[in-house]
Amino acid sequence: MVEFTLPKNSKATQGKAWPAPLRAGELREYQVYRWNPDDGRNPRLETYQVDLDDCGPMVLDGLIWIKNKIDPTLTFRRSCREGVCGSCAMNIDGTNTLACTKDMKDIKGAVKIYPLPHMPVVKDLVPDLTEFYAQQASIKPWLQTESVTPEKEWKQSHEDRAKLDGLYECILCACCSTSCPSYWWNSDRYLGPATLLQSYRWIIDSRDEAAGDRLDDLEDPFRLYRCHTIMNCAKACPKGLNPAQAIAEIKKLLVERRT
């Protein structure tokens, strides 16, 4: 049997347990992954006690409370706080999701928070999404046309517009791609669920005139066909989308054009 072990400098150790705040009401324990590339230390899990009487109900509220009240060095991304921007995507209680829409009440025991899995870490809960965004750019996610541009707008029927439902809502949080084992092992070549869902969104847009070129670009053993329909992507999507179905539809289009 093959046995895999992590390098010593990558194993998370038990970090500092911060004392509970004075005169706190109801407390909730947070265990947060910490890593600073500049201090030469191993990753560690630090423990904090959040005063729920002085904090909002969401996991992100707790992280903001910790940063403001206990440890200003804690680093994470956040922006809209409404589940729209995808900035605060992280692994919470073993699941990739958005911290701003994850209610602490839905978690039993300590709130355990890690950065998105199988991504290089910039610092603490901030993953390096450089390659992820480069893959998004590679599919040219904009309207491509050869026809003369209309004076006002590209028109689209209600039926054709409805085809984009369940696709355009993607907020590029990377929760789906970082939950996919195929993407973990082949992220340098496999585009991943999020990018392929976006690609399908443009392929079926009735206003776009580059569907053939888009399909040509995807017909590759790795860019598309590393998907094995594990369905982690659909389970992880905080917007309830189904990237696996979009990928299956792309494969179907490639087969149809060969016949």
PDB file of C-alpha atoms in Angstrom:
ATOM      1  CA  MET A   1       0.000   0.000   0.000  1.00  0.00           C
ATOM      2  CA  VAL A   2       1.280   3.442  -0.901  1.00  0.00           C
ATOM      3  CA  GLU A   3       1.534   5.831   2.030  1.00  0.00           C
ATOM      4  CA  PHE A   4       1.535   9.561   1.480  1.00  0.00           C
ATOM      5  CA  THR A   5       2.773  12.064   4.041  1.00  0.00           C
ATOM      6  CA  LEU A   6       2.791  15.839   4.002  1.00  0.00           C
ATOM      7  CA  PRO A   7       6.070  17.757   4.172  1.00  0.00           C
ATOM      8  CA  LYS A   8       6.891  18.670   7.766  1.00  0.00           C
ATOM      9  CA  ASN A   9       6.607  22.387   7.129  1.00  0.00           C
ATOM     10  CA  SER A  10       3.075  22.017   5.773  1.00  0.00           C
ATOM     11  CA  LYS A  11       1.489  20.131   8.659  1.00  0.00           C
ATOM     12  CA  ALA A  12      -0.910  22.260  10.663  1.00  0.00           C
ATOM     13  CA  THR A  13      -0.088  22.386  14.366  1.00  0.00           C
ATOM     14  CA  GLN A  14      -2.122  23.556  17.346  1.00  0.00           C
ATOM     15  CA  GLY A  15      -1.678  27.284  17.728  1.00  0.00           C
ATOM     16  CA  LYS A  16      -2.566  29.826  20.361  1.00  0.00           C
ATOM     17  CA  ALA A  17      -5.810  29.638  22.277  1.00  0.00           C
ATOM     18  CA  TRP A  18      -6.881  33.238  22.810  1.00  0.00           C
ATOM     19  CA  PRO A  19      -8.621  33.997  26.109  1.00  0.00           C
ATOM     20  CA  ALA A  20     -12.332  34.687  26.166  1.00  0.00           C
ATOM     21  CA  PRO A  21     -13.247  38.381  26.215  1.00  0.00           C
ATOM     22  CA  LEU A  22     -14.100  39.904  29.580  1.00  0.00           C
ATOM     23  CA  ARG A  23     -17.758  40.265  30.509  1.00  0.00           C
ATOM     24  CA  ALA A  24     -18.774  38.270  27.443  1.00  0.00           C
ATOM     25  CA  GLY A  25     -22.242  36.786  27.104  1.00  0.00           C
ATOM     26  CA  GLU A  26     -22.820  33.644  25.054  1.00  0.00           C
ATOM     27  CA  LEU A  27     -19.564  32.403  23.520  1.00  0.00           C
ATOM     28  CA  ARG A  28     -18.872  30.482  20.299  1.00  0.00           C
ATOM     29  CA  GLU A  29     -15.549  28.804  19.649  1.00  0.00           C
ATOM     30  CA  TYR A  30     -13.771  29.477  16.350  1.00  0.00           C
ATOM     31  CA  GLN A  31     -10.814  27.370  15.179  1.00  0.00           C
ATOM     32  CA  VAL A  32      -9.129  29.264  12.352  1.00  0.00           C
ATOM     33  CA  TYR A  33      -6.317  28.215  10.030  1.00  0.00           C
ATOM     34  CA  ARG A  34      -3.395  30.626  10.256  1.00  0.00           C
ATOM     35  CA  TRP A  35      -0.290  30.796   8.088  1.00  0.00           C
ATOM     36  CA  ASN A  36       2.080  33.657   7.382  1.00  0.00           C
ATOM     37  CA  PRO A  37       4.683  33.085   4.636  1.00  0.00           C
ATOM     38  CA  ASP A  38       7.009  35.603   6.267  1.00  0.00           C
ATOM     39  CA  ASP A  39       7.411  34.128   9.753  1.00  0.00           C
ATOM     40  CA  GLY A  40       8.809  30.694   8.806  1.00  0.00           C
ATOM     41  CA  ARG A  41       6.329  28.847  11.021  1.00  0.00           C
ATOM     42  CA  ASN A  42       4.110  25.898  10.192  1.00  0.00           C
ATOM     43  CA  PRO A  43       0.412  26.452   9.560  1.00  0.00           C
ATOM     44  CA  ARG A  44      -1.544  26.328  12.791  1.00  0.00           C
ATOM     45  CA  LEU A  45      -5.090  26.321  14.111  1.00  0.00           C
ATOM     46  CA  GLU A  46      -5.743  29.178  16.510  1.00  0.00           C
ATOM     47  CA  THR A  47      -8.725  29.179  18.829  1.00  0.00           C
ATOM     48  CA  TYR A  48     -10.884  32.219  19.531  1.00  0.00           C
ATOM     49  CA  GLN A  49     -13.984  32.798  21.636  1.00  0.00           C
ATOM     50  CA  VAL A  50     -16.569  34.993  19.917  1.00  0.00           C
ATOM     51  CA  ASP A  51     -19.099  36.940  21.995  1.00  0.00           C
ATOM     52  CA  LEU A  52     -22.408  36.251  20.245  1.00  0.00           C
ATOM     53  CA  ASP A  53     -24.116  39.071  22.154  1.00  0.00           C
ATOM     54  CA  ASP A  54     -21.785  41.507  20.368  1.00  0.00           C
ATOM     55  CA  CYS A  55     -21.676  39.830  16.949  1.00  0.00           C
ATOM     56  CA  GLY A  56     -23.900  39.089  13.959  1.00  0.00           C
ATOM     57  CA  PRO A  57     -25.180  35.567  13.176  1.00  0.00           C
ATOM     58  CA  MET A  58     -23.052  34.658  10.160  1.00  0.00           C
ATOM     59  CA  VAL A  59     -19.605  33.044  10.150  1.00  0.00           C
ATOM     60  CA  LEU A  60     -18.197  36.122   8.428  1.00  0.00           C
ATOM     61  CA  ASP A  61     -19.573  38.293  11.231  1.00  0.00           C
ATOM     62  CA  GLY A  62     -17.552  36.192  13.659  1.00  0.00           C
ATOM     63  CA  LEU A  63     -14.358  36.569  11.628  1.00  0.00           C
ATOM     64  CA  ILE A  64     -14.825  40.323  11.426  1.00  0.00           C
ATOM     65  CA  TRP A  65     -15.466  40.421  15.181  1.00  0.00           C
ATOM     66  CA  ILE A  66     -12.241  38.487  15.830  1.00  0.00           C
ATOM     67  CA  LYS A  67     -10.250  40.826  13.594  1.00  0.00           C
ATOM     68  CA  ASN A  68     -11.734  43.952  15.185  1.00  0.00           C
ATOM     69  CA  LYS A  69     -11.798  42.827  18.821  1.00  0.00           C
ATOM     70  CA  ILE A  70      -9.045  40.237  19.312  1.00  0.00           C
ATOM     71  CA  ASP A  71      -6.489  39.734  16.529  1.00  0.00           C
ATOM     72  CA  PRO A  72      -6.055  42.399  13.832  1.00  0.00           C
ATOM     73  CA  THR A  73      -3.481  40.234  12.014  1.00  0.00           C
ATOM     74  CA  LEU A  74      -6.156  37.719  10.909  1.00  0.00           C
ATOM     75  CA  THR A  75      -6.363  37.892   7.111  1.00  0.00           C
ATOM     76  CA  PHE A  76      -9.331  36.991   4.898  1.00  0.00           C
ATOM     77  CA  ARG A  77     -11.228  38.325   1.890  1.00  0.00           C
ATOM     78  CA  ARG A  78     -14.707  39.791   2.085  1.00  0.00           C
ATOM     79  CA  SER A  79     -16.726  42.450   0.316  1.00  0.00           C
ATOM     80  CA  CYS A  80     -20.483  42.474  -0.311  1.00  0.00           C
ATOM     81  CA  ARG A  81     -21.615  40.376   2.693  1.00  0.00           C
ATOM     82  CA  GLU A  82     -24.705  39.416   0.647  1.00  0.00           C
ATOM     83  CA  GLY A  83     -23.589  36.261  -1.206  1.00  0.00           C
ATOM     84  CA  VAL A  84     -23.068  38.179  -4.449  1.00  0.00           C
ATOM     85  CA  CYS A  85     -19.342  38.775  -4.892  1.00  0.00           C
ATOM     86  CA  GLY A  86     -17.867  35.410  -3.826  1.00  0.00           C
ATOM     87  CA  SER A  87     -14.941  37.054  -2.028  1.00  0.00           C
ATOM     88  CA  CYS A  88     -15.405  35.264   1.295  1.00  0.00           C
ATOM     89  CA  ALA A  89     -15.394  31.712  -0.078  1.00  0.00           C
ATOM     90  CA  MET A  90     -13.619  29.361   2.331  1.00  0.00           C
ATOM     91  CA  ASN A  91     -13.899  25.875   3.804  1.00  0.00           C
ATOM     92  CA  ILE A  92     -16.223  26.016   6.799  1.00  0.00           C
ATOM     93  CA  ASP A  93     -17.119  22.947   8.848  1.00  0.00           C
ATOM     94  CA  GLY A  94     -15.621  20.773   6.086  1.00  0.00           C
ATOM     95  CA  THR A  95     -17.606  22.325   3.238  1.00  0.00           C
ATOM     96  CA  ASN A  96     -16.686  24.986   0.694  1.00  0.00           C
ATOM     97  CA  THR A  97     -19.134  27.856   1.046  1.00  0.00           C
ATOM     98  CA  LEU A  98     -19.494  31.602   1.555  1.00  0.00           C
ATOM     99  CA  ALA A  99     -18.785  32.872   5.058  1.00  0.00           C
ATOM    100  CA  CYS A 100     -21.298  35.694   4.658  1.00  0.00           C
ATOM    101  CA  THR A 101     -24.244  33.349   4.048  1.00  0.00           C
ATOM    102  CA  LYS A 102     -23.245  30.529   6.414  1.00  0.00           C
ATOM    103  CA  ASP A 103     -25.162  30.834   9.679  1.00  0.00           C
ATOM    104  CA  MET A 104     -23.288  29.827  12.828  1.00  0.00           C
ATOM    105  CA  LYS A 105     -26.459  28.076  14.003  1.00  0.00           C
ATOM    106  CA  ASP A 106     -26.049  25.548  11.184  1.00  0.00           C
ATOM    107  CA  ILE A 107     -22.728  24.347  12.638  1.00  0.00           C
ATOM    108  CA  LYS A 108     -22.466  21.961  15.570  1.00  0.00           C
ATOM    109  CA  GLY A 109     -19.567  22.455  17.924  1.00  0.00           C
ATOM    110  CA  ALA A 110     -16.607  24.664  17.125  1.00  0.00           C
ATOM    111  CA  VAL A 111     -16.638  26.689  13.911  1.00  0.00           C
ATOM    112  CA  LYS A 112     -13.660  25.298  11.993  1.00  0.00           C
ATOM    113  CA  ILE A 113     -12.414  27.453   9.116  1.00  0.00           C
ATOM    114  CA  TYR A 114      -9.766  26.737   6.497  1.00  0.00           C
ATOM    115  CA  PRO A 115      -8.911  28.365   3.153  1.00  0.00           C
ATOM    116  CA  LEU A 116     -10.318  26.771  -0.008  1.00  0.00           C
ATOM    117  CA  PRO A 117      -8.622  23.375  -0.406  1.00  0.00           C
ATOM    118  CA  HIS A 118      -5.842  22.440  -2.831  1.00  0.00           C
ATOM    119  CA  MET A 119      -5.010  26.050  -3.681  1.00  0.00           C
ATOM    120  CA  PRO A 120      -1.764  27.878  -2.876  1.00  0.00           C
ATOM    121  CA  VAL A 121      -2.287  30.047   0.206  1.00  0.00           C
ATOM    122  CA  VAL A 122      -1.276  33.705   0.167  1.00  0.00           C
ATOM    123  CA  LYS A 123      -1.870  34.166   3.890  1.00  0.00           C
ATOM    124  CA  ASP A 124      -4.271  32.722   6.466  1.00  0.00           C
ATOM    125  CA  LEU A 125      -7.664  32.256   4.734  1.00  0.00           C
ATOM    126  CA  VAL A 126      -6.666  33.892   1.433  1.00  0.00           C
ATOM    127  CA  PRO A 127      -6.059  31.435  -1.449  1.00  0.00           C
ATOM    128  CA  ASP A 128      -4.089  32.363  -4.560  1.00  0.00           C
ATOM    129  CA  LEU A 129      -6.692  32.477  -7.362  1.00  0.00           C
ATOM    130  CA  THR A 130      -4.304  33.647 -10.092  1.00  0.00           C
ATOM    131  CA  GLU A 131      -4.586  30.443 -12.131  1.00  0.00           C
ATOM    132  CA  PHE A 132      -8.338  30.229 -11.553  1.00  0.00           C
ATOM    133  CA  TYR A 133      -8.885  33.715 -12.992  1.00  0.00           C
ATOM    134  CA  ALA A 134      -6.478  33.026 -15.867  1.00  0.00           C
ATOM    135  CA  GLN A 135      -8.601  30.022 -16.812  1.00  0.00           C
ATOM    136  CA  GLN A 136     -11.696  32.193 -16.765  1.00  0.00           C
ATOM    137  CA  ALA A 137     -10.026  34.664 -19.113  1.00  0.00           C
ATOM    138  CA  SER A 138      -8.927  31.859 -21.451  1.00  0.00           C
ATOM    139  CA  ILE A 139     -12.512  31.045 -22.481  1.00  0.00           C
ATOM    140  CA  LYS A 140     -13.108  34.659 -23.588  1.00  0.00           C
ATOM    141  CA  PRO A 141     -16.186  35.248 -21.415  1.00  0.00           C
ATOM    142  CA  TRP A 142     -17.714  38.010 -23.490  1.00  0.00           C
ATOM    143  CA  LEU A 143     -20.001  38.287 -26.519  1.00  0.00           C
ATOM    144  CA  GLN A 144     -18.168  37.462 -29.742  1.00  0.00           C
ATOM    145  CA  THR A 145     -19.880  38.406 -33.007  1.00  0.00           C
ATOM    146  CA  GLU A 146     -19.120  38.879 -36.684  1.00  0.00           C
ATOM    147  CA  SER A 147     -22.397  40.524 -37.680  1.00  0.00           C
ATOM    148  CA  VAL A 148     -22.720  44.269 -37.898  1.00  0.00           C
ATOM    149  CA  THR A 149     -23.259  45.680 -34.436  1.00  0.00           C
ATOM    150  CA  PRO A 150     -26.849  46.960 -34.066  1.00  0.00           C
ATOM    151  CA  GLU A 151     -27.407  50.607 -33.287  1.00  0.00           C
ATOM    152  CA  LYS A 152     -29.001  49.931 -29.894  1.00  0.00           C
ATOM    153  CA  GLU A 153     -28.691  46.370 -28.632  1.00  0.00           C
ATOM    154  CA  TRP A 154     -28.401  42.681 -29.463  1.00  0.00           C
ATOM    155  CA  LYS A 155     -31.943  41.358 -29.172  1.00  0.00           C
ATOM    156  CA  GLN A 156     -32.824  38.016 -27.658  1.00  0.00           C
ATOM    157  CA  SER A 157     -36.099  36.152 -27.324  1.00  0.00           C
ATOM    158  CA  HIS A 158     -37.533  35.305 -23.936  1.00  0.00           C
ATOM    159  CA  GLU A 159     -37.027  31.609 -24.716  1.00  0.00           C
ATOM    160  CA  ASP A 160     -33.342  32.068 -25.556  1.00  0.00           C
ATOM    161  CA  ARG A 161     -32.841  34.251 -22.498  1.00  0.00           C
ATOM    162  CA  ALA A 162     -34.341  31.539 -20.298  1.00  0.00           C
ATOM    163  CA  LYS A 163     -31.648  29.107 -21.462  1.00  0.00           C
ATOM    164  CA  LEU A 164     -29.082  31.145 -19.528  1.00  0.00           C
ATOM    165  CA  ASP A 165     -30.849  30.657 -16.196  1.00  0.00           C
ATOM    166  CA  GLY A 166     -28.738  28.565 -13.869  1.00  0.00           C
ATOM    167  CA  LEU A 167     -25.561  29.702 -15.630  1.00  0.00           C
ATOM    168  CA  TYR A 168     -25.220  33.474 -15.471  1.00  0.00           C
ATOM    169  CA  GLU A 169     -25.704  33.470 -11.685  1.00  0.00           C
ATOM    170  CA  CYS A 170     -22.195  32.078 -11.116  1.00  0.00           C
ATOM    171  CA  ILE A 171     -20.215  34.491  -8.904  1.00  0.00           C
ATOM    172  CA  LEU A 172     -16.777  32.907  -9.506  1.00  0.00           C
ATOM    173  CA  CYS A 173     -16.268  32.088  -5.834  1.00  0.00           C
ATOM    174  CA  ALA A 174     -14.293  28.918  -6.776  1.00  0.00           C
ATOM    175  CA  CYS A 175     -16.183  26.769  -4.245  1.00  0.00           C
ATOM    176  CA  CYS A 176     -17.064  24.225  -6.936  1.00  0.00           C
ATOM    177  CA  SER A 177     -13.660  23.972  -8.603  1.00  0.00           C
ATOM    178  CA  THR A 178     -11.823  23.585  -5.299  1.00  0.00           C
ATOM    179  CA  SER A 179     -14.200  20.782  -4.270  1.00  0.00           C
ATOM    180  CA  CYS A 180     -13.427  18.772  -7.437  1.00  0.00           C
ATOM    181  CA  PRO A 181     -10.803  15.987  -7.152  1.00  0.00           C
ATOM    182  CA  SER A 182     -10.121  16.180 -10.892  1.00  0.00           C
ATOM    183  CA  TYR A 183      -9.312  19.856 -10.497  1.00  0.00           C
ATOM    184  CA  TRP A 184      -7.104  19.163  -7.483  1.00  0.00           C
ATOM    185  CA  TRP A 185      -4.819  16.895  -9.480  1.00  0.00           C
ATOM    186  CA  ASN A 186      -5.013  18.575 -12.910  1.00  0.00           C
ATOM    187  CA  SER A 187      -5.686  22.249 -12.241  1.00  0.00           C
ATOM    188  CA  ASP A 188      -2.865  23.242 -14.589  1.00  0.00           C
ATOM    189  CA  ARG A 189      -4.712  21.682 -17.553  1.00  0.00           C
ATOM    190  CA  TYR A 190      -8.308  20.925 -16.546  1.00  0.00           C
ATOM    191  CA  LEU A 191     -10.437  24.075 -16.631  1.00  0.00           C
ATOM    192  CA  GLY A 192     -12.635  22.993 -13.748  1.00  0.00           C
ATOM    193  CA  PRO A 193     -16.382  23.259 -13.071  1.00  0.00           C
ATOM    194  CA  ALA A 194     -16.649  27.038 -12.677  1.00  0.00           C
ATOM    195  CA  THR A 195     -14.850  27.886 -15.916  1.00  0.00           C
ATOM    196  CA  LEU A 196     -16.673  25.204 -17.907  1.00  0.00           C
ATOM    197  CA  LEU A 197     -20.050  26.388 -16.620  1.00  0.00           C
ATOM    198  CA  GLN A 198     -19.144  29.890 -17.768  1.00  0.00           C
ATOM    199  CA  SER A 199     -18.010  28.519 -21.118  1.00  0.00           C
ATOM    200  CA  TYR A 200     -21.339  26.751 -21.660  1.00  0.00           C
ATOM    201  CA  ARG A 201     -23.142  29.974 -20.777  1.00  0.00           C
ATOM    202  CA  TRP A 202     -21.525  31.670 -23.805  1.00  0.00           C
ATOM    203  CA  ILE A 203     -21.783  28.667 -26.122  1.00  0.00           C
ATOM    204  CA  ILE A 204     -25.582  28.612 -25.856  1.00  0.00           C
ATOM    205  CA  ASP A 205     -26.090  32.386 -25.864  1.00  0.00           C
ATOM    206  CA  SER A 206     -28.137  33.041 -29.002  1.00  0.00           C
ATOM    207  CA  ARG A 207     -26.387  36.382 -29.527  1.00  0.00           C
ATOM    208  CA  ASP A 208     -22.900  34.860 -29.610  1.00  0.00           C
ATOM    209  CA  GLU A 209     -21.479  33.783 -32.982  1.00  0.00           C
ATOM    210  CA  ALA A 210     -18.352  31.936 -31.847  1.00  0.00           C
ATOM    211  CA  ALA A 211     -19.865  28.679 -30.565  1.00  0.00           C
ATOM    212  CA  GLY A 212     -17.835  26.593 -33.026  1.00  0.00           C
ATOM    213  CA  ASP A 213     -14.552  28.173 -31.971  1.00  0.00           C
ATOM    214  CA  ARG A 214     -15.473  27.808 -28.308  1.00  0.00           C
ATOM    215  CA  LEU A 215     -16.172  24.098 -28.769  1.00  0.00           C
ATOM    216  CA  ASP A 216     -12.938  23.640 -30.730  1.00  0.00           C
ATOM    217  CA  ASP A 217     -11.058  25.143 -27.826  1.00  0.00           C
ATOM    218  CA  LEU A 218     -12.626  22.714 -25.351  1.00  0.00           C
ATOM    219  CA  GLU A 219     -12.172  19.507 -27.366  1.00  0.00           C
ATOM    220  CA  ASP A 220      -9.119  18.395 -25.471  1.00  0.00           C
ATOM    221  CA  PRO A 221      -8.417  15.352 -23.257  1.00  0.00           C
ATOM    222  CA  PHE A 222      -7.704  17.576 -20.262  1.00  0.00           C
ATOM    223  CA  ARG A 223      -9.484  20.931 -20.634  1.00  0.00           C
ATOM    224  CA  LEU A 224     -12.922  19.276 -20.633  1.00  0.00           C
ATOM    225  CA  TYR A 225     -12.728  15.506 -20.337  1.00  0.00           C
ATOM    226  CA  ARG A 226     -11.082  15.320 -16.915  1.00  0.00           C
ATOM    227  CA  CYS A 227     -14.608  15.702 -15.523  1.00  0.00           C
ATOM    228  CA  HIS A 228     -15.769  12.353 -14.134  1.00  0.00           C
ATOM    229  CA  THR A 229     -19.189  13.566 -12.928  1.00  0.00           C
ATOM    230  CA  ILE A 230     -18.348  13.196  -9.255  1.00  0.00           C
ATOM    231  CA  MET A 231     -20.913  15.958  -8.528  1.00  0.00           C
ATOM    232  CA  ASN A 232     -18.965  17.620  -5.724  1.00  0.00           C
ATOM    233  CA  CYS A 233     -19.320  20.858  -7.683  1.00  0.00           C
ATOM    234  CA  ALA A 234     -23.108  20.852  -7.551  1.00  0.00           C
ATOM    235  CA  LYS A 235     -23.099  20.030  -3.836  1.00  0.00           C
ATOM    236  CA  ALA A 236     -20.637  22.812  -3.036  1.00  0.00           C
ATOM    237  CA  CYS A 237     -22.147  25.645  -5.105  1.00  0.00           C
ATOM    238  CA  PRO A 238     -23.560  28.255  -2.679  1.00  0.00           C
ATOM    239  CA  LYS A 239     -25.856  29.551  -5.449  1.00  0.00           C
ATOM    240  CA  GLY A 240     -27.440  26.162  -6.109  1.00  0.00           C
ATOM    241  CA  LEU A 241     -26.044  25.827  -9.650  1.00  0.00           C
ATOM    242  CA  ASN A 242     -25.102  22.572 -11.381  1.00  0.00           C
ATOM    243  CA  PRO A 243     -21.763  22.842 -13.205  1.00  0.00           C
ATOM    244  CA  ALA A 244     -21.707  19.084 -13.840  1.00  0.00           C
ATOM    245  CA  GLN A 245     -24.850  19.368 -15.953  1.00  0.00           C
ATOM    246  CA  ALA A 246     -23.326  22.212 -17.972  1.00  0.00           C
ATOM    247  CA  ILE A 247     -20.210  20.108 -18.585  1.00  0.00           C
ATOM    248  CA  ALA A 248     -22.375  17.177 -19.728  1.00  0.00           C
ATOM    249  CA  GLU A 249     -24.183  19.482 -22.149  1.00  0.00           C
ATOM    250  CA  ILE A 250     -20.871  20.623 -23.641  1.00  0.00           C
ATOM    251  CA  LYS A 251     -19.841  16.992 -24.161  1.00  0.00           C
ATOM    252  CA  LYS A 252     -23.203  16.349 -25.805  1.00  0.00           C
ATOM    253  CA  LEU A 253     -22.709  19.263 -28.207  1.00  0.00           C
ATOM    254  CA  LEU A 254     -19.277  17.955 -29.177  1.00  0.00           C
ATOM    255  CA  VAL A 255     -20.729  14.526 -29.957  1.00  0.00           C
ATOM    256  CA  GLU A 256     -23.639  15.974 -31.919  1.00  0.00           C
ATOM    257  CA  ARG A 257     -21.446  18.030 -34.211  1.00  0.00           C
ATOM    258  CA  ARG A 258     -19.431  14.931 -35.145  1.00  0.00           C
ATOM    259  CA  THR A 259     -22.549  13.125 -36.389  1.00  0.00           C
TER     260      THR A 259
END
